[in-house]
XYZ file of C-alpha atoms in Angstrom:
332
model
C 0.241 -0.050 -0.011
C 2.848 2.646 0.689
C 4.611 1.435 -3.125
C 1.066 2.068 -4.323
C 0.732 5.511 -2.643
C 4.148 6.706 -4.423
C 2.395 6.124 -7.591
C 1.220 9.666 -9.883
C -0.245 9.237 -13.815
C 3.502 9.652 -15.219
C 4.457 6.665 -13.669
C 1.341 4.415 -14.078
C 1.784 5.432 -17.595
C 5.214 4.418 -17.835
C 4.458 0.930 -15.827
C 1.852 0.071 -18.597
C 4.490 0.971 -21.292
C 7.000 -1.341 -19.425
C 4.701 -4.153 -18.967
C 2.986 -4.064 -22.731
C 6.446 -3.632 -23.963
C 7.814 -6.791 -22.128
C 5.394 -9.054 -23.477
C 5.109 -7.867 -27.001
C 8.947 -8.523 -27.019
C 8.671 -12.092 -25.645
C 6.108 -12.674 -28.757
C 7.601 -10.398 -31.824
C 11.553 -11.297 -30.160
C 11.705 -7.155 -30.605
C 14.211 -5.977 -27.699
C 13.362 -2.864 -27.691
C 11.697 -1.096 -24.942
C 8.258 0.686 -24.727
C 9.090 2.771 -21.382
C 11.759 3.338 -18.714
C 12.694 1.375 -15.719
C 10.199 1.021 -12.898
C 13.208 0.607 -10.311
C 16.758 1.404 -10.151
C 19.387 -0.240 -7.704
C 22.085 2.158 -6.780
C 25.508 1.004 -5.426
C 26.069 3.637 -2.388
C 29.411 1.914 -1.632
C 31.534 -1.241 -2.555
C 33.137 -1.533 0.810
C 32.009 -3.689 2.943
C 33.219 -4.697 7.031
C 32.371 -8.317 6.734
C 34.168 -10.515 4.834
C 30.958 -13.652 3.718
C 32.772 -16.127 1.087
C 30.525 -15.443 -1.767
C 30.431 -12.005 -2.118
C 33.238 -9.865 -4.413
C 32.737 -7.200 -1.717
C 33.104 -9.439 1.332
C 36.211 -11.208 -0.700
C 37.985 -7.867 -1.692
C 38.126 -9.787 -5.002
C 36.709 -6.480 -7.391
C 38.191 -6.156 -11.048
C 36.124 -2.825 -11.647
C 36.272 0.479 -10.011
C 35.928 0.714 -6.619
C 34.405 3.161 -4.473
C 31.857 5.543 -2.931
C 29.056 7.313 -5.251
C 29.495 11.156 -5.403
C 26.660 13.054 -4.572
C 26.465 14.853 -8.313
C 26.383 11.875 -10.178
C 23.373 10.567 -7.611
C 21.902 13.860 -8.728
C 22.100 13.520 -12.324
C 20.502 9.741 -11.986
C 17.997 11.379 -9.550
C 17.173 14.266 -12.121
C 17.358 11.961 -15.506
C 14.927 8.735 -13.855
C 12.787 10.751 -10.939
C 9.982 11.172 -13.007
C 9.424 7.866 -14.052
C 10.866 5.257 -12.031
C 8.576 4.874 -8.535
C 10.958 2.328 -6.801
C 15.201 2.814 -5.781
C 17.475 0.256 -3.800
C 20.673 1.927 -2.543
C 22.012 -1.538 -2.561
C 24.424 -3.765 -4.764
C 27.863 -4.309 -3.664
C 28.852 -3.161 -0.211
C 27.221 -2.451 2.674
C 25.347 1.109 2.150
C 25.909 2.360 5.823
C 29.026 2.962 4.986
C 28.785 5.682 2.348
C 28.449 8.961 4.860
C 25.491 10.609 2.509
C 23.442 7.726 2.520
C 20.163 9.397 4.099
C 21.033 12.480 1.990
C 20.468 9.996 -1.211
C 17.267 8.567 0.394
C 15.883 11.743 1.163
C 16.137 13.531 -2.041
C 14.775 10.437 -3.798
C 11.599 10.283 -0.862
C 11.506 13.793 -1.743
C 10.335 13.027 -5.305
C 7.935 10.273 -4.401
C 9.893 7.415 -5.399
C 9.595 4.057 -2.725
C 13.158 3.652 -1.354
C 14.994 -0.055 -0.145
C 18.080 -0.792 1.342
C 20.286 -3.711 2.531
C 22.100 -3.754 5.300
C 24.305 -6.188 7.562
C 23.062 -3.653 10.507
C 26.587 -2.849 12.344
C 26.800 0.344 11.666
C 23.033 0.936 12.897
C 23.606 2.968 16.571
C 20.572 5.489 18.218
C 21.881 8.478 15.643
C 21.755 6.508 12.500
C 18.679 4.262 13.272
C 16.659 8.113 13.725
C 18.725 9.264 10.334
C 17.046 6.141 8.551
C 13.328 6.790 9.683
C 13.589 10.684 9.838
C 15.404 9.805 6.172
C 11.967 8.559 4.268
C 13.070 5.080 4.106
C 10.578 2.866 2.901
C 11.996 -0.744 3.569
C 15.220 -1.898 4.985
C 16.113 -5.683 4.582
C 18.607 -6.826 7.375
C 20.420 -9.427 6.769
C 20.836 -12.575 9.842
C 21.986 -15.727 9.001
C 22.432 -17.336 12.282
C 20.659 -17.298 15.537
C 23.954 -17.757 17.704
C 26.838 -15.884 16.920
C 28.952 -19.068 16.201
C 26.414 -20.352 13.341
C 26.060 -16.441 11.966
C 30.024 -15.792 11.780
C 30.284 -19.336 10.217
C 29.157 -17.227 6.909
C 29.081 -13.813 8.194
C 33.019 -13.672 8.095
C 33.602 -10.877 11.023
C 30.201 -10.449 11.829
C 28.862 -10.063 15.216
C 25.423 -10.851 15.518
C 24.901 -8.925 18.795
C 25.332 -5.709 16.792
C 22.769 -7.124 14.417
C 19.827 -7.378 16.913
C 20.905 -4.323 18.796
C 20.392 -2.263 15.686
C 17.049 -3.670 14.899
C 16.323 -2.613 18.130
C 17.004 0.691 18.152
C 15.244 0.714 14.279
C 12.333 -0.368 15.825
C 12.938 2.327 19.216
C 13.002 4.956 16.644
C 10.398 4.277 14.860
C 8.095 3.555 17.996
C 9.765 7.322 19.182
C 8.689 9.298 15.939
C 5.505 7.583 15.381
C 6.679 6.110 12.028
C 5.145 3.290 9.832
C 8.506 3.299 7.916
C 10.847 1.579 7.463
C 8.763 -1.921 6.735
C 11.686 -4.029 8.248
C 12.378 -7.584 6.994
C 14.981 -9.633 8.440
C 16.232 -11.906 5.561
C 18.722 -15.006 6.102
C 20.467 -16.978 3.042
C 20.149 -20.418 4.420
C 23.031 -21.943 4.039
C 24.275 -25.661 5.744
C 25.054 -24.054 8.862
C 21.786 -22.585 10.102
C 18.928 -24.040 8.009
C 18.689 -25.900 11.537
C 18.207 -22.341 13.150
C 14.916 -21.206 10.492
C 12.205 -21.777 13.494
C 14.340 -19.469 15.746
C 15.035 -16.877 13.612
C 11.389 -16.484 13.002
C 11.463 -16.362 16.759
C 13.801 -13.502 17.519
C 12.057 -11.567 14.694
C 8.967 -11.668 15.880
C 10.550 -10.980 19.755
C 12.339 -7.452 18.141
C 9.226 -6.413 16.349
C 10.708 -7.045 13.045
C 7.671 -6.832 10.526
C 8.724 -9.939 8.269
C 10.950 -12.596 7.552
C 12.361 -14.136 4.505
C 14.317 -16.896 3.478
C 16.474 -17.059 0.565
C 17.831 -19.382 -1.255
C 21.636 -18.240 -1.831
C 23.863 -18.379 -4.849
C 26.631 -20.020 -5.279
C 29.822 -19.516 -7.564
C 30.785 -22.972 -7.814
C 27.624 -25.729 -7.417
C 28.041 -27.747 -10.726
C 29.585 -30.742 -8.244
C 28.021 -29.863 -5.334
C 28.995 -26.912 -2.494
C 29.266 -27.457 1.488
C 27.075 -24.298 1.982
C 24.843 -25.888 0.243
C 20.966 -27.215 2.881
C 20.385 -30.477 3.055
C 16.355 -29.152 2.743
C 16.204 -29.191 -1.004
C 13.218 -26.510 -0.673
C 15.989 -23.980 0.568
C 18.192 -25.409 -2.170
C 18.634 -23.105 -5.362
C 20.020 -26.008 -7.329
C 18.981 -29.976 -7.766
C 21.206 -32.747 -7.998
C 20.902 -34.244 -12.072
C 22.941 -37.366 -11.101
C 25.034 -38.138 -8.089
C 27.781 -35.696 -7.579
C 26.633 -33.388 -9.715
C 24.314 -30.491 -9.623
C 22.220 -27.911 -12.124
C 19.736 -24.814 -11.132
C 16.178 -25.451 -10.627
C 15.476 -22.116 -12.873
C 14.839 -23.159 -16.489
C 16.080 -20.350 -18.009
C 13.454 -19.459 -20.585
C 14.842 -17.378 -22.982
C 12.907 -14.212 -21.278
C 13.732 -12.013 -18.312
C 10.911 -9.776 -17.031
C 14.471 -7.651 -15.030
C 15.984 -6.541 -18.554
C 12.664 -4.177 -19.249
C 11.766 -3.023 -15.804
C 15.034 -2.768 -13.871
C 19.057 -2.020 -13.877
C 21.871 -1.101 -11.742
C 24.237 2.004 -11.600
C 27.109 1.355 -9.892
C 28.778 4.028 -7.960
C 30.913 5.050 -10.593
C 28.157 5.418 -13.052
C 28.205 2.419 -14.981
C 25.001 0.462 -16.067
C 24.394 -2.665 -15.939
C 22.030 -5.515 -16.227
C 20.765 -6.889 -13.505
C 22.016 -7.182 -9.545
C 23.799 -10.984 -10.741
C 26.319 -9.197 -12.769
C 28.171 -8.738 -9.161
C 31.700 -7.226 -10.627
C 29.838 -5.467 -13.583
C 31.360 -7.464 -16.519
C 28.199 -6.375 -18.784
C 28.733 -3.138 -18.618
C 25.854 -1.707 -21.074
C 26.560 2.679 -20.822
C 27.893 5.394 -18.772
C 25.616 7.692 -17.107
C 28.555 9.940 -16.496
C 28.920 10.575 -20.404
C 25.381 9.299 -21.978
C 21.832 9.957 -20.941
C 20.352 6.992 -19.393
C 17.963 7.030 -21.671
C 19.833 6.931 -24.750
C 21.682 4.111 -22.827
C 18.658 2.218 -21.866
C 18.132 2.356 -25.966
C 21.209 1.951 -27.115
C 22.484 -0.819 -29.552
C 24.842 -2.357 -27.036
C 21.483 -2.924 -24.415
C 19.294 -4.185 -27.254
C 21.974 -6.692 -28.216
C 22.189 -7.702 -25.059
C 18.518 -8.415 -24.496
C 18.637 -10.213 -28.129
C 21.234 -12.171 -27.093
C 18.648 -13.166 -24.050
C 15.651 -13.841 -26.041
C 17.705 -16.431 -28.198
C 19.734 -18.305 -25.704
C 19.559 -17.218 -22.099
C 21.686 -19.890 -21.228
C 24.470 -18.390 -22.936
C 24.778 -15.424 -21.077
C 27.346 -16.452 -17.537
C 25.462 -14.059 -15.182
C 21.741 -16.024 -16.265
C 23.254 -19.408 -15.655
C 23.170 -18.537 -11.944
C 20.088 -16.451 -11.657
C 17.374 -17.169 -9.302
C 14.513 -15.642 -11.229
C 11.911 -17.478 -11.447
C 12.744 -19.590 -8.462
C 10.634 -18.673 -5.032
C 12.110 -17.110 -2.197
C 10.022 -18.545 0.806
C 8.958 -16.324 3.585
């Protein structure tokens, strides 16, 4: 309901064009979109305080440019997409709360009536940052919590402290009450892996105790999965992959030759590179540079059209698509 309240005539018109254009592309195999993205992910920073084993930010293994987004670049993004985009996610790689201007960016997007969201490991949330989070107008806050005990939590969230996550969550809930705000909608999100799959009920109970609005259990993306991986959970319900023969695994996604994401959203990195989606973590498929070209030109450029054309012909041949969870279920 909060999201629907952000919609206006230009955004509704754009959403209609995007929706119809996407299905027309599937039928006609014409890759040209009819509208502009409904959703944009903006990367505040590539820096992170943790060392998660399946994350290039945590592993410090980027080959692309790293750093914090500059405010003039963010202002340019907002100016070019603010009228039609209805959803802005302040997250790609890195820990968003490390960026000193995060709350200012959220406030600017919120002032334009854009639904805003971010995802955090909550280690930088204290009384002050919790208050700023609520005051910024943030609509949705995803807090990663991959265990209900310190031992299990840090087995994946390397260098992480569960106590900080819990205290940070308490501060957000507290400030919402003090400021009499219904936002942000707070979500506990758990990547289900072998070490924590036995704690699902405990995570649910912890969320209820802390006053969290929602809990989500998400399948984990694993870089090396074809021959199995020690992080794969035993419960197939929470495993993104299936065993095709003893010791051989494949993704459950059928990888049909279409993808809603390529018509309704994209990611802009901290230095202005436009990439197709969040699965291109190292920005290997840069489709344009918003510092050098207007976004609308990038969105309709032959490079973007070429990527969509390849996807419509054979999605399985695109490397970032071969580990995609789009179309597989996230259990809540």
